[in-house]
Amino acid sequence: MAESGKHQVSISIIGLPGSGKTTFLAALWELVNERRVTKVLAFDSIGDNDHSYLRKIVTVWRKATEQARTRLTGLSAVKMNLKDAAGKVVQVAMPDAPGEDFRAMWEDRELGHVLGESLADGNILLLLNGNKVKAPAWVAERAAQRRAMGWEKGETLPKDWHPSLAPTQVQLVDLLQLISHAPVGRTGRKIVVMISAWDKVEGERLTPDAFLRQKLPLLAQYLEAARDGWTTRVYGVSAQGGEYDGNEANAQPVNGEAQRKKTTNGSDAERLREVDIAANRIRLVFAERESNDLTEPLQWLMD
């Protein structure tokens, strides 16, 4: 229950594995605490347990390093009190759940009780990694490519289909449909679609809206049709501001040897660490306008 004098708003951060949910939350925490940077919402207060979790992830963020996979730490329900220029205080609850939990909703049709409760009401911040969009594999196009390259069709064994092979947009539309109806959620909510890793895809010279329509047309059409009552805004975000270093906790074994793991070094990591005011690394794009104010989409979700 919200404290006296505070308006309580629930905003759930959702997304498939690797979409950047924890990185976004860490960047937001850095921003709201940075008094030298202009934003529409500022920090007011937070609980002790939430502060410990946020301090942990923001320390990693400042080092321009990849966050540890949330599947290793589980769901963290963060609540912070933010205030606008008029002094109105809003309590924002933002569950940071592992992407594997959302993938399980698609692949296994399973939903945990705690996550289910957090998705039952309030508005949605959907993060999707623009650099990891799994596009549909059209049979006719693949056949044309083989002919053009002179490849002969080889003998291949049939491969069993698995839900994980589905295109990104199919998984996301199904996820949004699930949380739009009983027993999980309801219709008529606001949603911000946040295309993460924007620095990786901005070279295509598309606005976030145009990127969504071109790369994930099924998702764009579903939202525009508003059958489930979604009111939508689309943003592009680079929560780190560039390519950052990998995290040893997420490193992959080398040649199958668990004791030898390989991490990646980001091409922009050193430059990011040298930025005087770390919050200025953040890049947020809406239409053709760019800022670093991650609280802007939150304010829209609160209204």
PDB file of C-alpha atoms in Angstrom:
ATOM      1  CA  MET A   1       0.000   0.000   0.000  1.00  0.00           C
ATOM      2  CA  ALA A   2       1.330   3.463  -0.880  1.00  0.00           C
ATOM      3  CA  GLU A   3       2.405   5.792   1.900  1.00  0.00           C
ATOM      4  CA  SER A   4       0.130   8.675   2.821  1.00  0.00           C
ATOM      5  CA  GLY A   5       0.435  11.523   0.324  1.00  0.00           C
ATOM      6  CA  LYS A   6       1.976   9.372  -2.385  1.00  0.00           C
ATOM      7  CA  HIS A   7       0.273   8.262  -5.581  1.00  0.00           C
ATOM      8  CA  GLN A   8       1.142   4.630  -6.321  1.00  0.00           C
ATOM      9  CA  VAL A   9       1.808   3.558  -9.890  1.00  0.00           C
ATOM     10  CA  SER A  10       2.884   0.109 -11.047  1.00  0.00           C
ATOM     11  CA  ILE A  11       5.162  -0.153 -14.073  1.00  0.00           C
ATOM     12  CA  SER A  12       6.331  -3.643 -15.000  1.00  0.00           C
ATOM     13  CA  ILE A  13       9.549  -4.035 -16.978  1.00  0.00           C
ATOM     14  CA  ILE A  14       9.202  -7.028 -19.287  1.00  0.00           C
ATOM     15  CA  GLY A  15      11.277  -8.560 -22.076  1.00  0.00           C
ATOM     16  CA  LEU A  16      12.912 -11.711 -23.367  1.00  0.00           C
ATOM     17  CA  PRO A  17      16.424 -12.755 -22.231  1.00  0.00           C
ATOM     18  CA  GLY A  18      19.137 -10.270 -23.205  1.00  0.00           C
ATOM     19  CA  SER A  19      16.740  -7.374 -23.801  1.00  0.00           C
ATOM     20  CA  GLY A  20      18.516  -5.043 -21.358  1.00  0.00           C
ATOM     21  CA  LYS A  21      16.019  -4.785 -18.486  1.00  0.00           C
ATOM     22  CA  THR A  22      18.573  -4.670 -15.667  1.00  0.00           C
ATOM     23  CA  THR A  23      20.863  -2.311 -17.602  1.00  0.00           C
ATOM     24  CA  PHE A  24      17.922   0.051 -18.117  1.00  0.00           C
ATOM     25  CA  LEU A  25      17.070  -0.029 -14.403  1.00  0.00           C
ATOM     26  CA  ALA A  26      20.695   0.663 -13.449  1.00  0.00           C
ATOM     27  CA  ALA A  27      20.892   3.627 -15.848  1.00  0.00           C
ATOM     28  CA  LEU A  28      17.607   4.983 -14.481  1.00  0.00           C
ATOM     29  CA  TRP A  29      18.929   4.817 -10.925  1.00  0.00           C
ATOM     30  CA  GLU A  30      22.099   6.664 -11.949  1.00  0.00           C
ATOM     31  CA  LEU A  31      20.038   9.336 -13.698  1.00  0.00           C
ATOM     32  CA  VAL A  32      17.498  10.094 -10.966  1.00  0.00           C
ATOM     33  CA  ASN A  33      20.300  10.528  -8.436  1.00  0.00           C
ATOM     34  CA  GLU A  34      22.381  12.860 -10.636  1.00  0.00           C
ATOM     35  CA  ARG A  35      21.455  16.444  -9.704  1.00  0.00           C
ATOM     36  CA  ARG A  36      23.546  17.946 -12.512  1.00  0.00           C
ATOM     37  CA  VAL A  37      21.379  16.398 -15.231  1.00  0.00           C
ATOM     38  CA  THR A  38      17.928  17.736 -16.154  1.00  0.00           C
ATOM     39  CA  LYS A  39      15.015  15.278 -16.054  1.00  0.00           C
ATOM     40  CA  VAL A  40      11.245  15.449 -15.627  1.00  0.00           C
ATOM     41  CA  LEU A  41      11.229  13.163 -12.564  1.00  0.00           C
ATOM     42  CA  ALA A  42      13.731  13.250  -9.709  1.00  0.00           C
ATOM     43  CA  PHE A  43      14.515  10.854  -6.881  1.00  0.00           C
ATOM     44  CA  ASP A  44      12.583  11.232  -3.627  1.00  0.00           C
ATOM     45  CA  SER A  45      13.111   8.103  -1.511  1.00  0.00           C
ATOM     46  CA  ILE A  46      13.472   4.323  -1.579  1.00  0.00           C
ATOM     47  CA  GLY A  47      13.428   1.291   0.718  1.00  0.00           C
ATOM     48  CA  ASP A  48      16.639  -0.118   2.205  1.00  0.00           C
ATOM     49  CA  ASN A  49      16.451  -3.471   0.397  1.00  0.00           C
ATOM     50  CA  ASP A  50      15.752  -1.795  -2.954  1.00  0.00           C
ATOM     51  CA  HIS A  51      18.702   0.547  -2.397  1.00  0.00           C
ATOM     52  CA  SER A  52      21.065  -2.401  -1.886  1.00  0.00           C
ATOM     53  CA  TYR A  53      20.031  -4.058  -5.158  1.00  0.00           C
ATOM     54  CA  LEU A  54      20.197  -0.825  -7.161  1.00  0.00           C
ATOM     55  CA  ARG A  55      23.580   0.097  -5.706  1.00  0.00           C
ATOM     56  CA  LYS A  56      24.862  -3.296  -6.830  1.00  0.00           C
ATOM     57  CA  ILE A  57      23.696  -3.031 -10.438  1.00  0.00           C
ATOM     58  CA  VAL A  58      24.646   0.640 -10.848  1.00  0.00           C
ATOM     59  CA  THR A  59      28.217  -0.144  -9.747  1.00  0.00           C
ATOM     60  CA  VAL A  60      28.469  -2.591 -12.643  1.00  0.00           C
ATOM     61  CA  TRP A  61      26.843  -0.049 -14.992  1.00  0.00           C
ATOM     62  CA  ARG A  62      29.358   2.686 -14.123  1.00  0.00           C
ATOM     63  CA  LYS A  63      32.179   0.324 -15.065  1.00  0.00           C
ATOM     64  CA  ALA A  64      30.642   0.014 -18.558  1.00  0.00           C
ATOM     65  CA  THR A  65      30.257  -3.709 -17.978  1.00  0.00           C
ATOM     66  CA  GLU A  66      27.462  -6.102 -18.888  1.00  0.00           C
ATOM     67  CA  GLN A  67      25.045  -6.908 -16.066  1.00  0.00           C
ATOM     68  CA  ALA A  68      25.048 -10.447 -14.675  1.00  0.00           C
ATOM     69  CA  ARG A  69      22.187 -12.467 -16.110  1.00  0.00           C
ATOM     70  CA  THR A  70      19.110 -11.948 -13.947  1.00  0.00           C
ATOM     71  CA  ARG A  71      18.433 -15.685 -14.072  1.00  0.00           C
ATOM     72  CA  LEU A  72      21.316 -15.976 -11.577  1.00  0.00           C
ATOM     73  CA  THR A  73      19.703 -13.581  -9.089  1.00  0.00           C
ATOM     74  CA  GLY A  74      15.962 -14.061  -9.634  1.00  0.00           C
ATOM     75  CA  LEU A  75      13.147 -11.520  -9.591  1.00  0.00           C
ATOM     76  CA  SER A  76      13.815  -8.211  -7.846  1.00  0.00           C
ATOM     77  CA  ALA A  77      10.754  -6.045  -7.210  1.00  0.00           C
ATOM     78  CA  VAL A  78      12.130  -2.511  -6.978  1.00  0.00           C
ATOM     79  CA  LYS A  79      10.028   0.331  -5.607  1.00  0.00           C
ATOM     80  CA  MET A  80      11.215   3.921  -5.769  1.00  0.00           C
ATOM     81  CA  ASN A  81       9.517   7.215  -5.045  1.00  0.00           C
ATOM     82  CA  LEU A  82       9.973   9.824  -7.772  1.00  0.00           C
ATOM     83  CA  LYS A  83       8.752  13.410  -7.809  1.00  0.00           C
ATOM     84  CA  ASP A  84       7.924  15.878 -10.552  1.00  0.00           C
ATOM     85  CA  ALA A  85       8.748  19.604 -10.741  1.00  0.00           C
ATOM     86  CA  ALA A  86       5.619  20.460  -8.732  1.00  0.00           C
ATOM     87  CA  GLY A  87       6.700  18.176  -5.889  1.00  0.00           C
ATOM     88  CA  LYS A  88       4.088  15.478  -6.571  1.00  0.00           C
ATOM     89  CA  VAL A  89       5.504  12.170  -5.365  1.00  0.00           C
ATOM     90  CA  VAL A  90       4.773   8.954  -7.204  1.00  0.00           C
ATOM     91  CA  GLN A  91       5.701   5.491  -5.948  1.00  0.00           C
ATOM     92  CA  VAL A  92       6.795   3.384  -8.892  1.00  0.00           C
ATOM     93  CA  ALA A  93       6.972  -0.396  -8.541  1.00  0.00           C
ATOM     94  CA  MET A  94       9.177  -1.993 -11.208  1.00  0.00           C
ATOM     95  CA  PRO A  95       9.648  -5.767 -11.004  1.00  0.00           C
ATOM     96  CA  ASP A  96      12.937  -6.744 -12.693  1.00  0.00           C
ATOM     97  CA  ALA A  97      12.299 -10.379 -13.624  1.00  0.00           C
ATOM     98  CA  PRO A  98      14.645 -12.727 -15.518  1.00  0.00           C
ATOM     99  CA  GLY A  99      13.965 -12.855 -19.245  1.00  0.00           C
ATOM    100  CA  GLU A 100      13.776 -16.625 -18.869  1.00  0.00           C
ATOM    101  CA  ASP A 101      10.547 -16.137 -16.863  1.00  0.00           C
ATOM    102  CA  PHE A 102       8.951 -14.378 -19.834  1.00  0.00           C
ATOM    103  CA  ARG A 103      10.340 -16.940 -22.267  1.00  0.00           C
ATOM    104  CA  ALA A 104       8.754 -19.677 -20.113  1.00  0.00           C
ATOM    105  CA  MET A 105       5.374 -17.987 -20.611  1.00  0.00           C
ATOM    106  CA  TRP A 106       5.794 -18.577 -24.345  1.00  0.00           C
ATOM    107  CA  GLU A 107       7.623 -21.898 -24.437  1.00  0.00           C
ATOM    108  CA  ASP A 108       6.117 -23.718 -21.453  1.00  0.00           C
ATOM    109  CA  ARG A 109       2.923 -21.715 -20.787  1.00  0.00           C
ATOM    110  CA  GLU A 110       4.105 -21.263 -17.202  1.00  0.00           C
ATOM    111  CA  LEU A 111       3.876 -18.188 -14.975  1.00  0.00           C
ATOM    112  CA  GLY A 112       5.031 -17.894 -11.365  1.00  0.00           C
ATOM    113  CA  HIS A 113       2.656 -16.504  -8.755  1.00  0.00           C
ATOM    114  CA  VAL A 114       4.833 -13.507  -7.788  1.00  0.00           C
ATOM    115  CA  LEU A 115       5.466 -12.418 -11.373  1.00  0.00           C
ATOM    116  CA  GLY A 116       1.815 -12.995 -12.224  1.00  0.00           C
ATOM    117  CA  GLU A 117       0.724 -10.634  -9.461  1.00  0.00           C
ATOM    118  CA  SER A 118       3.122  -7.937 -10.674  1.00  0.00           C
ATOM    119  CA  LEU A 119       1.735  -8.152 -14.226  1.00  0.00           C
ATOM    120  CA  ALA A 120      -1.914  -8.098 -13.190  1.00  0.00           C
ATOM    121  CA  ASP A 121      -2.267  -4.327 -13.201  1.00  0.00           C
ATOM    122  CA  GLY A 122      -0.401  -1.142 -14.049  1.00  0.00           C
ATOM    123  CA  ASN A 123       1.361  -0.149 -17.232  1.00  0.00           C
ATOM    124  CA  ILE A 124       4.114  -1.892 -19.163  1.00  0.00           C
ATOM    125  CA  LEU A 125       7.662  -1.072 -20.252  1.00  0.00           C
ATOM    126  CA  LEU A 126       8.612  -3.640 -22.906  1.00  0.00           C
ATOM    127  CA  LEU A 127      12.304  -3.868 -23.731  1.00  0.00           C
ATOM    128  CA  LEU A 128      13.494  -5.619 -26.873  1.00  0.00           C
ATOM    129  CA  ASN A 129      17.051  -5.794 -28.138  1.00  0.00           C
ATOM    130  CA  GLY A 130      17.080  -4.245 -31.609  1.00  0.00           C
ATOM    131  CA  ASN A 131      20.345  -6.010 -32.406  1.00  0.00           C
ATOM    132  CA  LYS A 132      18.973  -9.476 -31.573  1.00  0.00           C
ATOM    133  CA  VAL A 133      15.672  -9.531 -33.437  1.00  0.00           C
ATOM    134  CA  LYS A 134      15.036 -13.043 -34.732  1.00  0.00           C
ATOM    135  CA  ALA A 135      13.334 -12.496 -38.095  1.00  0.00           C
ATOM    136  CA  PRO A 136      10.971 -15.000 -39.771  1.00  0.00           C
ATOM    137  CA  ALA A 137      12.706 -17.569 -41.994  1.00  0.00           C
ATOM    138  CA  TRP A 138      10.782 -17.581 -45.270  1.00  0.00           C
ATOM    139  CA  VAL A 139      11.137 -20.847 -47.191  1.00  0.00           C
ATOM    140  CA  ALA A 140      10.862 -19.173 -50.625  1.00  0.00           C
ATOM    141  CA  GLU A 141      13.568 -16.625 -49.785  1.00  0.00           C
ATOM    142  CA  ARG A 142      15.937 -19.308 -48.468  1.00  0.00           C
ATOM    143  CA  ALA A 143      15.413 -21.364 -51.633  1.00  0.00           C
ATOM    144  CA  ALA A 144      16.112 -18.318 -53.824  1.00  0.00           C
ATOM    145  CA  GLN A 145      19.314 -17.600 -51.896  1.00  0.00           C
ATOM    146  CA  ARG A 146      20.547 -21.166 -52.385  1.00  0.00           C
ATOM    147  CA  ARG A 147      19.869 -21.013 -56.131  1.00  0.00           C
ATOM    148  CA  ALA A 148      21.598 -17.632 -56.467  1.00  0.00           C
ATOM    149  CA  MET A 149      24.704 -18.959 -54.705  1.00  0.00           C
ATOM    150  CA  GLY A 150      24.720 -22.217 -56.652  1.00  0.00           C
ATOM    151  CA  TRP A 151      24.134 -24.392 -53.608  1.00  0.00           C
ATOM    152  CA  GLU A 152      22.628 -27.792 -54.180  1.00  0.00           C
ATOM    153  CA  LYS A 153      19.909 -28.886 -51.840  1.00  0.00           C
ATOM    154  CA  GLY A 154      21.531 -31.482 -49.617  1.00  0.00           C
ATOM    155  CA  GLU A 155      20.000 -34.363 -47.803  1.00  0.00           C
ATOM    156  CA  THR A 156      19.032 -33.100 -44.346  1.00  0.00           C
ATOM    157  CA  LEU A 157      17.171 -34.800 -41.578  1.00  0.00           C
ATOM    158  CA  PRO A 158      13.912 -33.198 -40.462  1.00  0.00           C
ATOM    159  CA  LYS A 159      14.356 -30.927 -37.452  1.00  0.00           C
ATOM    160  CA  ASP A 160      11.720 -30.913 -34.745  1.00  0.00           C
ATOM    161  CA  TRP A 161      10.164 -27.521 -34.239  1.00  0.00           C
ATOM    162  CA  HIS A 162      10.534 -25.904 -30.824  1.00  0.00           C
ATOM    163  CA  PRO A 163       8.859 -22.705 -29.525  1.00  0.00           C
ATOM    164  CA  SER A 164      12.309 -21.135 -29.065  1.00  0.00           C
ATOM    165  CA  LEU A 165      12.668 -21.103 -32.872  1.00  0.00           C
ATOM    166  CA  ALA A 166       9.740 -18.700 -33.266  1.00  0.00           C
ATOM    167  CA  PRO A 167      10.498 -15.153 -34.485  1.00  0.00           C
ATOM    168  CA  THR A 168      10.916 -12.487 -31.813  1.00  0.00           C
ATOM    169  CA  GLN A 169       7.759 -10.664 -32.829  1.00  0.00           C
ATOM    170  CA  VAL A 170       5.630 -13.806 -32.507  1.00  0.00           C
ATOM    171  CA  GLN A 171       6.886 -14.416 -28.968  1.00  0.00           C
ATOM    172  CA  LEU A 172       6.295 -10.798 -27.940  1.00  0.00           C
ATOM    173  CA  VAL A 173       2.773 -10.585 -29.386  1.00  0.00           C
ATOM    174  CA  ASP A 174       1.840 -13.764 -27.550  1.00  0.00           C
ATOM    175  CA  LEU A 175       3.333 -12.378 -24.327  1.00  0.00           C
ATOM    176  CA  LEU A 176       1.332  -9.159 -24.604  1.00  0.00           C
ATOM    177  CA  GLN A 177      -1.851 -11.075 -25.372  1.00  0.00           C
ATOM    178  CA  LEU A 178      -1.334 -13.238 -22.285  1.00  0.00           C
ATOM    179  CA  ILE A 179      -0.987 -10.234 -19.958  1.00  0.00           C
ATOM    180  CA  SER A 180      -4.002  -8.524 -21.542  1.00  0.00           C
ATOM    181  CA  HIS A 181      -6.567 -11.082 -20.417  1.00  0.00           C
ATOM    182  CA  ALA A 182      -7.663 -12.966 -17.314  1.00  0.00           C
ATOM    183  CA  PRO A 183      -6.351 -14.633 -15.314  1.00  0.00           C
ATOM    184  CA  VAL A 184      -3.040 -12.786 -15.853  1.00  0.00           C
ATOM    185  CA  GLY A 185      -3.970  -9.175 -16.573  1.00  0.00           C
ATOM    186  CA  ARG A 186      -6.389  -6.819 -18.249  1.00  0.00           C
ATOM    187  CA  THR A 187      -6.918  -4.747 -21.398  1.00  0.00           C
ATOM    188  CA  GLY A 188      -6.755  -0.969 -21.791  1.00  0.00           C
ATOM    189  CA  ARG A 189      -3.230  -0.239 -20.550  1.00  0.00           C
ATOM    190  CA  LYS A 190      -0.353   1.930 -21.668  1.00  0.00           C
ATOM    191  CA  ILE A 191       2.836   0.416 -23.042  1.00  0.00           C
ATOM    192  CA  VAL A 192       6.239   1.846 -23.911  1.00  0.00           C
ATOM    193  CA  VAL A 193       8.166  -0.258 -26.416  1.00  0.00           C
ATOM    194  CA  MET A 194      11.823   0.424 -25.710  1.00  0.00           C
ATOM    195  CA  ILE A 195      14.209  -0.743 -28.445  1.00  0.00           C
ATOM    196  CA  SER A 196      17.497  -1.312 -26.636  1.00  0.00           C
ATOM    197  CA  ALA A 197      21.025  -1.406 -28.098  1.00  0.00           C
ATOM    198  CA  TRP A 198      19.970   1.551 -30.243  1.00  0.00           C
ATOM    199  CA  ASP A 199      23.619   2.428 -30.903  1.00  0.00           C
ATOM    200  CA  LYS A 200      23.885  -0.906 -32.750  1.00  0.00           C
ATOM    201  CA  VAL A 201      20.946  -0.294 -35.116  1.00  0.00           C
ATOM    202  CA  GLU A 202      20.840   3.480 -35.588  1.00  0.00           C
ATOM    203  CA  GLY A 203      23.000   3.093 -38.694  1.00  0.00           C
ATOM    204  CA  GLU A 204      19.857   2.009 -40.546  1.00  0.00           C
ATOM    205  CA  ARG A 205      18.654   5.626 -40.216  1.00  0.00           C
ATOM    206  CA  LEU A 206      15.182   4.723 -39.006  1.00  0.00           C
ATOM    207  CA  THR A 207      13.187   6.320 -36.229  1.00  0.00           C
ATOM    208  CA  PRO A 208      12.194   3.895 -33.430  1.00  0.00           C
ATOM    209  CA  ASP A 209       8.608   3.821 -34.789  1.00  0.00           C
ATOM    210  CA  ALA A 210       9.839   3.041 -38.303  1.00  0.00           C
ATOM    211  CA  PHE A 211      12.241   0.394 -36.977  1.00  0.00           C
ATOM    212  CA  LEU A 212       9.376  -1.366 -35.202  1.00  0.00           C
ATOM    213  CA  ARG A 213       7.181  -1.311 -38.304  1.00  0.00           C
ATOM    214  CA  GLN A 214       9.957  -2.535 -40.600  1.00  0.00           C
ATOM    215  CA  LYS A 215      11.676  -5.141 -38.412  1.00  0.00           C
ATOM    216  CA  LEU A 216       8.758  -6.376 -36.308  1.00  0.00           C
ATOM    217  CA  PRO A 217       5.661  -5.697 -38.446  1.00  0.00           C
ATOM    218  CA  LEU A 218       3.453  -8.223 -36.659  1.00  0.00           C
ATOM    219  CA  LEU A 219       4.124  -6.571 -33.291  1.00  0.00           C
ATOM    220  CA  ALA A 220       3.605  -3.089 -34.768  1.00  0.00           C
ATOM    221  CA  GLN A 221       0.288  -4.090 -36.368  1.00  0.00           C
ATOM    222  CA  TYR A 222      -0.916  -5.780 -33.182  1.00  0.00           C
ATOM    223  CA  LEU A 223      -0.273  -2.631 -31.141  1.00  0.00           C
ATOM    224  CA  GLU A 224      -1.707  -0.261 -33.752  1.00  0.00           C
ATOM    225  CA  ALA A 225      -4.890  -2.323 -34.110  1.00  0.00           C
ATOM    226  CA  ALA A 226      -5.426  -1.843 -30.351  1.00  0.00           C
ATOM    227  CA  ARG A 227      -7.582  -4.955 -30.084  1.00  0.00           C
ATOM    228  CA  ASP A 228      -6.357  -5.361 -26.515  1.00  0.00           C
ATOM    229  CA  GLY A 229      -6.565  -1.636 -25.864  1.00  0.00           C
ATOM    230  CA  TRP A 230      -2.858  -0.815 -25.785  1.00  0.00           C
ATOM    231  CA  THR A 231      -1.888   2.872 -25.992  1.00  0.00           C
ATOM    232  CA  THR A 232       1.658   2.856 -27.309  1.00  0.00           C
ATOM    233  CA  ARG A 233       4.837   4.909 -27.512  1.00  0.00           C
ATOM    234  CA  VAL A 234       8.071   3.652 -29.089  1.00  0.00           C
ATOM    235  CA  TYR A 235      11.572   4.746 -28.020  1.00  0.00           C
ATOM    236  CA  GLY A 236      15.111   3.761 -28.877  1.00  0.00           C
ATOM    237  CA  VAL A 237      17.572   3.535 -25.986  1.00  0.00           C
ATOM    238  CA  SER A 238      21.252   2.997 -25.475  1.00  0.00           C
ATOM    239  CA  ALA A 239      21.313   2.729 -21.684  1.00  0.00           C
ATOM    240  CA  GLN A 240      25.117   2.451 -21.628  1.00  0.00           C
ATOM    241  CA  GLY A 241      25.714   4.826 -24.530  1.00  0.00           C
ATOM    242  CA  GLY A 242      27.838   2.429 -26.554  1.00  0.00           C
ATOM    243  CA  GLU A 243      29.427  -1.025 -26.697  1.00  0.00           C
ATOM    244  CA  TYR A 244      30.495  -2.119 -23.218  1.00  0.00           C
ATOM    245  CA  ASP A 245      32.612  -4.927 -21.738  1.00  0.00           C
ATOM    246  CA  GLY A 246      31.286  -8.427 -21.093  1.00  0.00           C
ATOM    247  CA  ASN A 247      30.742  -9.823 -17.608  1.00  0.00           C
ATOM    248  CA  GLU A 248      32.742 -12.824 -16.413  1.00  0.00           C
ATOM    249  CA  ALA A 249      29.593 -14.194 -14.743  1.00  0.00           C
ATOM    250  CA  ASN A 250      28.039 -14.548 -18.202  1.00  0.00           C
ATOM    251  CA  ALA A 251      31.163 -15.799 -19.992  1.00  0.00           C
ATOM    252  CA  GLN A 252      30.863 -18.821 -22.242  1.00  0.00           C
ATOM    253  CA  PRO A 253      33.172 -21.868 -21.890  1.00  0.00           C
ATOM    254  CA  VAL A 254      36.043 -22.053 -24.415  1.00  0.00           C
ATOM    255  CA  ASN A 255      36.076 -25.317 -26.362  1.00  0.00           C
ATOM    256  CA  GLY A 256      33.764 -26.848 -23.778  1.00  0.00           C
ATOM    257  CA  GLU A 257      36.172 -26.205 -20.886  1.00  0.00           C
ATOM    258  CA  ALA A 258      34.273 -24.687 -17.959  1.00  0.00           C
ATOM    259  CA  GLN A 259      37.453 -23.356 -16.318  1.00  0.00           C
ATOM    260  CA  ARG A 260      38.402 -21.425 -19.451  1.00  0.00           C
ATOM    261  CA  LYS A 261      35.841 -18.742 -20.217  1.00  0.00           C
ATOM    262  CA  LYS A 262      35.844 -15.975 -22.770  1.00  0.00           C
ATOM    263  CA  THR A 263      34.553 -12.442 -22.152  1.00  0.00           C
ATOM    264  CA  THR A 264      34.229  -9.665 -24.709  1.00  0.00           C
ATOM    265  CA  ASN A 265      35.830  -6.228 -24.599  1.00  0.00           C
ATOM    266  CA  GLY A 266      33.547  -3.430 -25.769  1.00  0.00           C
ATOM    267  CA  SER A 267      34.957  -1.010 -28.341  1.00  0.00           C
ATOM    268  CA  ASP A 268      33.446   1.967 -26.486  1.00  0.00           C
ATOM    269  CA  ALA A 269      33.984   0.809 -22.889  1.00  0.00           C
ATOM    270  CA  GLU A 270      37.061   2.937 -22.156  1.00  0.00           C
ATOM    271  CA  ARG A 271      35.432   6.062 -23.591  1.00  0.00           C
ATOM    272  CA  LEU A 272      32.269   5.435 -21.561  1.00  0.00           C
ATOM    273  CA  ARG A 273      34.224   5.086 -18.323  1.00  0.00           C
ATOM    274  CA  GLU A 274      35.913   8.430 -18.954  1.00  0.00           C
ATOM    275  CA  VAL A 275      32.661  10.423 -19.231  1.00  0.00           C
ATOM    276  CA  ASP A 276      32.693  12.926 -16.355  1.00  0.00           C
ATOM    277  CA  ILE A 277      28.955  12.737 -15.571  1.00  0.00           C
ATOM    278  CA  ALA A 278      28.080   9.073 -16.135  1.00  0.00           C
ATOM    279  CA  ALA A 279      24.358   9.794 -16.670  1.00  0.00           C
ATOM    280  CA  ASN A 280      25.293  11.754 -19.809  1.00  0.00           C
ATOM    281  CA  ARG A 281      26.225   8.438 -21.449  1.00  0.00           C
ATOM    282  CA  ILE A 282      22.540   7.531 -21.683  1.00  0.00           C
ATOM    283  CA  ARG A 283      20.860   8.044 -25.056  1.00  0.00           C
ATOM    284  CA  LEU A 284      17.083   8.061 -25.487  1.00  0.00           C
ATOM    285  CA  VAL A 285      15.466   8.585 -28.907  1.00  0.00           C
ATOM    286  CA  PHE A 286      11.805   9.453 -29.469  1.00  0.00           C
ATOM    287  CA  ALA A 287      10.806  10.133 -33.101  1.00  0.00           C
ATOM    288  CA  GLU A 288      13.738  12.298 -34.282  1.00  0.00           C
ATOM    289  CA  ARG A 289      14.461  13.858 -30.882  1.00  0.00           C
ATOM    290  CA  GLU A 290      17.291  12.657 -28.628  1.00  0.00           C
ATOM    291  CA  SER A 291      17.888  13.190 -24.908  1.00  0.00           C
ATOM    292  CA  ASN A 292      19.201  11.231 -21.926  1.00  0.00           C
ATOM    293  CA  ASP A 293      16.023  11.473 -19.823  1.00  0.00           C
ATOM    294  CA  LEU A 294      14.842   7.936 -19.075  1.00  0.00           C
ATOM    295  CA  THR A 295      12.180   9.373 -16.748  1.00  0.00           C
ATOM    296  CA  GLU A 296      10.287  10.872 -19.717  1.00  0.00           C
ATOM    297  CA  PRO A 297       8.688   7.564 -20.788  1.00  0.00           C
ATOM    298  CA  LEU A 298       7.981   6.782 -17.127  1.00  0.00           C
ATOM    299  CA  GLN A 299       6.119  10.069 -16.719  1.00  0.00           C
ATOM    300  CA  TRP A 300       4.028   9.237 -19.799  1.00  0.00           C
ATOM    301  CA  LEU A 301       3.207   5.817 -18.319  1.00  0.00           C
ATOM    302  CA  MET A 302       2.174   7.471 -15.051  1.00  0.00           C
ATOM    303  CA  ASP A 303      -0.276   9.977 -16.554  1.00  0.00           C
TER     304      ASP A 303
END
